[in-house]
PDB file of C-alpha atoms in Angstrom:
ATOM      1  CA  MET A   1    -217.071  47.389  63.096  1.00  0.00           C
ATOM      2  CA  TYR A   2    -219.723  47.920  60.204  1.00  0.00           C
ATOM      3  CA  LYS A   3    -218.634  44.670  58.718  1.00  0.00           C
ATOM      4  CA  GLU A   4    -218.490  42.414  61.720  1.00  0.00           C
ATOM      5  CA  GLY A   5    -221.007  44.025  64.176  1.00  0.00           C
ATOM      6  CA  VAL A   6    -221.156  45.795  67.443  1.00  0.00           C
ATOM      7  CA  LEU A   7    -219.816  42.801  69.381  1.00  0.00           C
ATOM      8  CA  SER A   8    -216.386  42.920  67.372  1.00  0.00           C
ATOM      9  CA  MET A   9    -215.938  46.056  69.709  1.00  0.00           C
ATOM     10  CA  TRP A  10    -215.307  43.880  72.698  1.00  0.00           C
ATOM     11  CA  ARG A  11    -212.961  41.268  70.658  1.00  0.00           C
ATOM     12  CA  GLY A  12    -209.963  40.270  73.013  1.00  0.00           C
ATOM     13  CA  ASN A  13    -212.020  41.273  75.921  1.00  0.00           C
ATOM     14  CA  GLY A  14    -211.808  37.701  77.346  1.00  0.00           C
ATOM     15  CA  ILE A  15    -207.910  37.743  77.540  1.00  0.00           C
ATOM     16  CA  SER A  16    -208.114  41.294  78.729  1.00  0.00           C
ATOM     17  CA  CYS A  17    -209.892  39.934  81.709  1.00  0.00           C
ATOM     18  CA  VAL A  18    -207.898  37.075  82.465  1.00  0.00           C
ATOM     19  CA  LYS A  19    -204.765  39.378  82.161  1.00  0.00           C
ATOM     20  CA  ILE A  20    -205.798  41.986  84.222  1.00  0.00           C
ATOM     21  CA  PHE A  21    -206.528  40.198  87.444  1.00  0.00           C
ATOM     22  CA  PRO A  22    -202.661  39.192  87.999  1.00  0.00           C
ATOM     23  CA  GLU A  23    -201.039  42.188  86.465  1.00  0.00           C
ATOM     24  CA  ASN A  24    -202.872  44.818  88.804  1.00  0.00           C
ATOM     25  CA  ALA A  25    -202.252  42.380  91.703  1.00  0.00           C
ATOM     26  CA  LEU A  26    -198.943  42.204  91.308  1.00  0.00           C
ATOM     27  CA  ARG A  27    -197.945  45.568  90.500  1.00  0.00           C
ATOM     28  CA  PHE A  28    -199.309  46.836  93.620  1.00  0.00           C
ATOM     29  CA  LEU A  29    -197.759  44.298  95.697  1.00  0.00           C
ATOM     30  CA  ILE A  30    -194.547  44.683  94.199  1.00  0.00           C
ATOM     31  CA  PHE A  31    -194.737  48.514  94.062  1.00  0.00           C
ATOM     32  CA  GLU A  32    -195.661  48.781  97.972  1.00  0.00           C
ATOM     33  CA  PHE A  33    -192.597  46.236  98.732  1.00  0.00           C
ATOM     34  CA  LEU A  34    -190.276  48.400  96.713  1.00  0.00           C
ATOM     35  CA  CYS A  35    -191.535  51.443  98.692  1.00  0.00           C
ATOM     36  CA  GLN A  36    -191.009  50.137 102.020  1.00  0.00           C
ATOM     37  CA  SER A  37    -187.421  48.198 100.845  1.00  0.00           C
ATOM     38  CA  ASP A  38    -183.710  49.754 100.274  1.00  0.00           C
ATOM     39  CA  VAL A  39    -183.894  48.656  96.794  1.00  0.00           C
ATOM     40  CA  THR A  40    -184.971  52.059  95.408  1.00  0.00           C
ATOM     41  CA  ASN A  41    -183.443  54.373  97.782  1.00  0.00           C
ATOM     42  CA  ILE A  42    -181.369  55.857  95.500  1.00  0.00           C
ATOM     43  CA  SER A  43    -182.267  59.475  96.328  1.00  0.00           C
ATOM     44  CA  SER A  44    -182.608  62.136  99.618  1.00  0.00           C
ATOM     45  CA  TYR A  45    -185.680  63.002  98.234  1.00  0.00           C
ATOM     46  CA  ASP A  46    -188.826  60.773  98.710  1.00  0.00           C
ATOM     47  CA  LEU A  47    -190.351  61.410  95.456  1.00  0.00           C
ATOM     48  CA  VAL A  48    -187.341  60.482  93.546  1.00  0.00           C
ATOM     49  CA  ASN A  49    -187.515  56.998  95.398  1.00  0.00           C
ATOM     50  CA  LYS A  50    -191.194  56.602  94.519  1.00  0.00           C
ATOM     51  CA  LEU A  51    -190.863  57.088  90.907  1.00  0.00           C
ATOM     52  CA  ALA A  52    -187.837  54.707  91.089  1.00  0.00           C
ATOM     53  CA  SER A  53    -189.977  52.345  92.598  1.00  0.00           C
ATOM     54  CA  GLY A  54    -192.955  52.886  89.919  1.00  0.00           C
ATOM     55  CA  GLY A  55    -190.501  52.240  87.303  1.00  0.00           C
ATOM     56  CA  LEU A  56    -189.197  49.163  88.401  1.00  0.00           C
ATOM     57  CA  THR A  57    -192.449  47.832  89.392  1.00  0.00           C
ATOM     58  CA  GLY A  58    -193.325  48.357  85.461  1.00  0.00           C
ATOM     59  CA  ILE A  59    -190.380  46.884  83.670  1.00  0.00           C
ATOM     60  CA  THR A  60    -191.366  43.534  85.906  1.00  0.00           C
ATOM     61  CA  ILE A  61    -194.628  43.234  85.501  1.00  0.00           C
ATOM     62  CA  GLN A  62    -194.149  44.160  81.672  1.00  0.00           C
ATOM     63  CA  SER A  63    -191.457  41.347  81.358  1.00  0.00           C
ATOM     64  CA  LEU A  64    -193.864  38.790  82.827  1.00  0.00           C
ATOM     65  CA  MET A  65    -197.049  39.399  81.346  1.00  0.00           C
ATOM     66  CA  TYR A  66    -196.044  40.663  78.066  1.00  0.00           C
ATOM     67  CA  PRO A  67    -196.757  37.379  75.847  1.00  0.00           C
ATOM     68  CA  VAL A  68    -200.119  38.035  77.116  1.00  0.00           C
ATOM     69  CA  GLU A  69    -200.299  41.287  75.902  1.00  0.00           C
ATOM     70  CA  LEU A  70    -199.263  40.545  72.575  1.00  0.00           C
ATOM     71  CA  THR A  71    -201.413  37.914  72.051  1.00  0.00           C
ATOM     72  CA  LYS A  72    -204.256  40.071  73.049  1.00  0.00           C
ATOM     73  CA  ILE A  73    -203.176  42.642  70.713  1.00  0.00           C
ATOM     74  CA  ARG A  74    -203.031  40.133  67.568  1.00  0.00           C
ATOM     75  CA  VAL A  75    -206.597  38.971  68.494  1.00  0.00           C
ATOM     76  CA  MET A  76    -208.045  42.541  68.883  1.00  0.00           C
ATOM     77  CA  THR A  77    -206.598  43.317  65.569  1.00  0.00           C
ATOM     78  CA  ALA A  78    -207.386  39.778  63.606  1.00  0.00           C
ATOM     79  CA  GLN A  79    -209.353  40.145  60.727  1.00  0.00           C
ATOM     80  CA  GLY A  80    -212.517  37.718  61.764  1.00  0.00           C
ATOM     81  CA  SER A  81    -213.189  36.148  64.784  1.00  0.00           C
ATOM     82  CA  VAL A  82    -210.177  34.263  66.034  1.00  0.00           C
ATOM     83  CA  GLY A  83    -209.772  32.548  69.288  1.00  0.00           C
ATOM     84  CA  ILE A  84    -207.036  32.742  71.771  1.00  0.00           C
ATOM     85  CA  LEU A  85    -205.446  29.546  71.524  1.00  0.00           C
ATOM     86  CA  SER A  86    -205.417  29.721  67.767  1.00  0.00           C
ATOM     87  CA  MET A  87    -203.860  32.610  68.209  1.00  0.00           C
ATOM     88  CA  VAL A  88    -201.018  31.557  70.151  1.00  0.00           C
ATOM     89  CA  ARG A  89    -200.375  28.786  67.861  1.00  0.00           C
ATOM     90  CA  GLU A  90    -200.043  31.236  64.836  1.00  0.00           C
ATOM     91  CA  ILE A  91    -197.819  33.614  66.785  1.00  0.00           C
ATOM     92  CA  SER A  92    -195.493  30.663  67.818  1.00  0.00           C
ATOM     93  CA  ARG A  93    -194.962  29.248  63.980  1.00  0.00           C
ATOM     94  CA  GLU A  94    -194.073  32.507  62.689  1.00  0.00           C
ATOM     95  CA  ASN A  95    -190.676  32.581  60.728  1.00  0.00           C
ATOM     96  CA  GLY A  96    -191.023  29.013  60.210  1.00  0.00           C
ATOM     97  CA  LYS A  97    -190.697  28.058  63.785  1.00  0.00           C
ATOM     98  CA  ARG A  98    -192.442  25.291  65.492  1.00  0.00           C
ATOM     99  CA  PHE A  99    -192.698  27.029  68.623  1.00  0.00           C
ATOM    100  CA  GLY A 100    -190.750  30.054  69.076  1.00  0.00           C
ATOM    101  CA  ILE A 101    -191.022  31.644  72.273  1.00  0.00           C
ATOM    102  CA  SER A 102    -189.237  34.619  71.248  1.00  0.00           C
ATOM    103  CA  ASN A 103    -192.062  35.601  68.667  1.00  0.00           C
ATOM    104  CA  PHE A 104    -194.059  36.072  72.191  1.00  0.00           C
ATOM    105  CA  TYR A 105    -191.663  38.903  72.926  1.00  0.00           C
ATOM    106  CA  LYS A 106    -191.738  41.072  69.668  1.00  0.00           C
ATOM    107  CA  GLY A 107    -191.793  44.753  70.282  1.00  0.00           C
ATOM    108  CA  LEU A 108    -190.714  44.485  74.113  1.00  0.00           C
ATOM    109  CA  SER A 109    -187.940  46.836  74.057  1.00  0.00           C
ATOM    110  CA  PRO A 110    -190.331  49.908  73.054  1.00  0.00           C
ATOM    111  CA  ALA A 111    -192.791  48.282  75.748  1.00  0.00           C
ATOM    112  CA  LEU A 112    -189.875  48.370  78.150  1.00  0.00           C
ATOM    113  CA  ILE A 113    -188.662  51.775  77.251  1.00  0.00           C
ATOM    114  CA  GLY A 114    -192.617  53.330  77.654  1.00  0.00           C
ATOM    115  CA  VAL A 115    -193.297  51.588  80.650  1.00  0.00           C
ATOM    116  CA  LEU A 116    -190.210  52.797  82.822  1.00  0.00           C
ATOM    117  CA  PRO A 117    -191.216  56.406  82.842  1.00  0.00           C
ATOM    118  CA  PHE A 118    -195.132  55.333  82.491  1.00  0.00           C
ATOM    119  CA  ALA A 119    -195.298  53.692  85.614  1.00  0.00           C
ATOM    120  CA  GLY A 120    -193.116  55.678  87.795  1.00  0.00           C
ATOM    121  CA  LEU A 121    -195.024  58.663  86.895  1.00  0.00           C
ATOM    122  CA  SER A 122    -198.570  56.818  87.498  1.00  0.00           C
ATOM    123  CA  LEU A 123    -197.774  55.060  90.752  1.00  0.00           C
ATOM    124  CA  GLY A 124    -194.748  57.153  92.010  1.00  0.00           C
ATOM    125  CA  LEU A 125    -196.889  60.294  91.584  1.00  0.00           C
ATOM    126  CA  SER A 126    -200.135  58.716  92.615  1.00  0.00           C
ATOM    127  CA  LYS A 127    -198.343  57.787  96.224  1.00  0.00           C
ATOM    128  CA  ALA A 128    -196.807  60.927  96.583  1.00  0.00           C
ATOM    129  CA  GLY A 129    -199.934  62.947  95.957  1.00  0.00           C
ATOM    130  CA  THR A 130    -201.667  60.385  98.336  1.00  0.00           C
ATOM    131  CA  ASP A 131    -199.306  60.768 101.188  1.00  0.00           C
ATOM    132  CA  LEU A 132    -199.255  64.784 100.810  1.00  0.00           C
ATOM    133  CA  TYR A 133    -202.849  64.739 100.652  1.00  0.00           C
ATOM    134  CA  SER A 134    -202.881  62.840 104.388  1.00  0.00           C
ATOM    135  CA  GLU A 135    -200.205  64.743 105.555  1.00  0.00           C
ATOM    136  CA  TRP A 136    -201.926  68.340 104.543  1.00  0.00           C
ATOM    137  CA  ASN A 137    -205.163  67.282 105.943  1.00  0.00           C
ATOM    138  CA  LYS A 138    -203.850  64.783 108.660  1.00  0.00           C
ATOM    139  CA  VAL A 139    -206.022  61.755 107.997  1.00  0.00           C
ATOM    140  CA  GLY A 140    -204.758  58.172 107.631  1.00  0.00           C
ATOM    141  CA  ASN A 141    -207.033  57.115 104.943  1.00  0.00           C
ATOM    142  CA  PRO A 142    -207.748  60.069 102.285  1.00  0.00           C
ATOM    143  CA  GLY A 143    -210.765  58.237 101.042  1.00  0.00           C
ATOM    144  CA  PHE A 144    -212.392  57.372  97.954  1.00  0.00           C
ATOM    145  CA  TRP A 145    -212.783  60.625  96.174  1.00  0.00           C
ATOM    146  CA  PRO A 146    -209.738  62.222  96.888  1.00  0.00           C
ATOM    147  CA  LEU A 147    -207.620  58.582  95.801  1.00  0.00           C
ATOM    148  CA  LEU A 148    -209.501  58.390  92.627  1.00  0.00           C
ATOM    149  CA  SER A 149    -208.569  62.197  91.700  1.00  0.00           C
ATOM    150  CA  ILE A 150    -205.287  61.585  92.422  1.00  0.00           C
ATOM    151  CA  SER A 151    -204.744  58.382  90.756  1.00  0.00           C
ATOM    152  CA  SER A 152    -206.758  59.819  87.762  1.00  0.00           C
ATOM    153  CA  ALA A 153    -204.470  62.716  87.411  1.00  0.00           C
ATOM    154  CA  ALA A 154    -201.298  60.728  87.592  1.00  0.00           C
ATOM    155  CA  THR A 155    -202.184  58.319  85.241  1.00  0.00           C
ATOM    156  CA  LEU A 156    -203.399  61.200  82.750  1.00  0.00           C
ATOM    157  CA  VAL A 157    -199.816  62.735  83.027  1.00  0.00           C
ATOM    158  CA  ALA A 158    -198.189  59.500  82.425  1.00  0.00           C
ATOM    159  CA  MET A 159    -199.975  58.799  79.752  1.00  0.00           C
ATOM    160  CA  GLY A 160    -199.588  61.980  78.007  1.00  0.00           C
ATOM    161  CA  VAL A 161    -195.830  61.823  78.509  1.00  0.00           C
ATOM    162  CA  THR A 162    -195.427  58.352  77.201  1.00  0.00           C
ATOM    163  CA  TYR A 163    -197.835  57.801  74.411  1.00  0.00           C
ATOM    164  CA  PRO A 164    -195.876  57.932  71.537  1.00  0.00           C
ATOM    165  CA  LEU A 165    -194.256  55.129  72.987  1.00  0.00           C
ATOM    166  CA  GLN A 166    -197.383  53.225  73.794  1.00  0.00           C
ATOM    167  CA  LEU A 167    -198.226  53.756  69.806  1.00  0.00           C
ATOM    168  CA  THR A 168    -195.005  52.364  68.750  1.00  0.00           C
ATOM    169  CA  LYS A 169    -195.247  49.520  70.654  1.00  0.00           C
ATOM    170  CA  CYS A 170    -198.702  48.354  69.398  1.00  0.00           C
ATOM    171  CA  ARG A 171    -197.371  48.810  65.929  1.00  0.00           C
ATOM    172  CA  MET A 172    -194.773  46.461  66.302  1.00  0.00           C
ATOM    173  CA  GLN A 173    -196.824  44.234  68.160  1.00  0.00           C
ATOM    174  CA  ALA A 174    -199.581  44.048  65.557  1.00  0.00           C
ATOM    175  CA  PHE A 175    -197.315  43.607  62.407  1.00  0.00           C
ATOM    176  CA  ARG A 176    -197.749  40.632  60.490  1.00  0.00           C
ATOM    177  CA  GLY A 177    -195.392  39.927  57.811  1.00  0.00           C
ATOM    178  CA  PRO A 178    -191.687  38.431  57.259  1.00  0.00           C
ATOM    179  CA  GLU A 179    -189.228  39.561  60.077  1.00  0.00           C
ATOM    180  CA  SER A 180    -186.847  41.027  57.370  1.00  0.00           C
ATOM    181  CA  GLU A 181    -189.773  43.345  56.688  1.00  0.00           C
ATOM    182  CA  ARG A 182    -190.780  44.374  60.447  1.00  0.00           C
ATOM    183  CA  PRO A 183    -190.128  48.249  61.073  1.00  0.00           C
ATOM    184  CA  ASP A 184    -187.923  48.820  63.926  1.00  0.00           C
ATOM    185  CA  LEU A 185    -187.996  51.802  66.399  1.00  0.00           C
ATOM    186  CA  ARG A 186    -186.162  54.013  64.174  1.00  0.00           C
ATOM    187  CA  THR A 187    -188.526  53.654  61.138  1.00  0.00           C
ATOM    188  CA  LEU A 188    -191.529  53.856  63.531  1.00  0.00           C
ATOM    189  CA  PHE A 189    -190.191  57.332  64.655  1.00  0.00           C
ATOM    190  CA  GLY A 190    -189.259  58.735  61.519  1.00  0.00           C
ATOM    191  CA  ARG A 191    -192.940  57.642  60.292  1.00  0.00           C
ATOM    192  CA  PHE A 192    -194.975  59.056  62.856  1.00  0.00           C
ATOM    193  CA  GLY A 193    -192.534  62.227  63.803  1.00  0.00           C
ATOM    194  CA  GLY A 194    -193.040  63.361  60.316  1.00  0.00           C
ATOM    195  CA  LYS A 195    -196.672  64.170  60.888  1.00  0.00           C
ATOM    196  CA  MET A 196    -196.382  64.810  64.580  1.00  0.00           C
ATOM    197  CA  VAL A 197    -198.418  68.152  64.228  1.00  0.00           C
ATOM    198  CA  SER A 198    -201.802  66.239  62.351  1.00  0.00           C
ATOM    199  CA  LYS A 199    -201.663  62.858  63.643  1.00  0.00           C
ATOM    200  CA  GLY A 200    -198.616  61.005  64.122  1.00  0.00           C
ATOM    201  CA  PHE A 201    -197.847  60.414  67.635  1.00  0.00           C
ATOM    202  CA  ILE A 202    -200.899  62.087  68.838  1.00  0.00           C
ATOM    203  CA  GLU A 203    -202.947  59.720  66.958  1.00  0.00           C
ATOM    204  CA  GLY A 204    -205.557  57.617  68.764  1.00  0.00           C
ATOM    205  CA  SER A 205    -204.620  59.217  72.102  1.00  0.00           C
ATOM    206  CA  LEU A 206    -208.245  60.178  73.456  1.00  0.00           C
ATOM    207  CA  PRO A 207    -209.461  56.836  73.686  1.00  0.00           C
ATOM    208  CA  MET A 208    -206.196  55.531  75.485  1.00  0.00           C
TER     209      MET A 208
END
């Protein structure tokens, strides 16, 4: 930031804005569809079904939007100013490939593992909390502030539980170097877990 100026704090914001619109629209569309269908009707407990709907929604959205997210992370962590198209070309040509589609899915495994509980908890708890609030207060629409409070609490719980996997995913996405030197899940978990109390998995959790 000191070398590149204050504007460097907004690096990657353009692709974030492009990503967030279809991502959130599809997330709520798919989640509501699953909640009203029998696809995730796996338990007699309504909360379990909501958590399952949220988890399946998260996996679907993550799989669809992952190449865009990977490109965003690379742009944000690049040295100097890098354009989106330039970064797409750089990622596609890694490991000697002319255009490697698989390069855009590096780190997908921890992303899917992490998004399952995160989306399940954030969407499921938010939906369950909203329904419970409406039932207790006998209102059809809880209103802005109750919805904001319930959603914020659900997201805070979800992020706190799944942050170690989010950190691992970002480290795998930001890696630049030969594929043979790419750290796997076991290596990263061992590296972070060894200093969990002081830094490790908790490192960077407050900005998230």
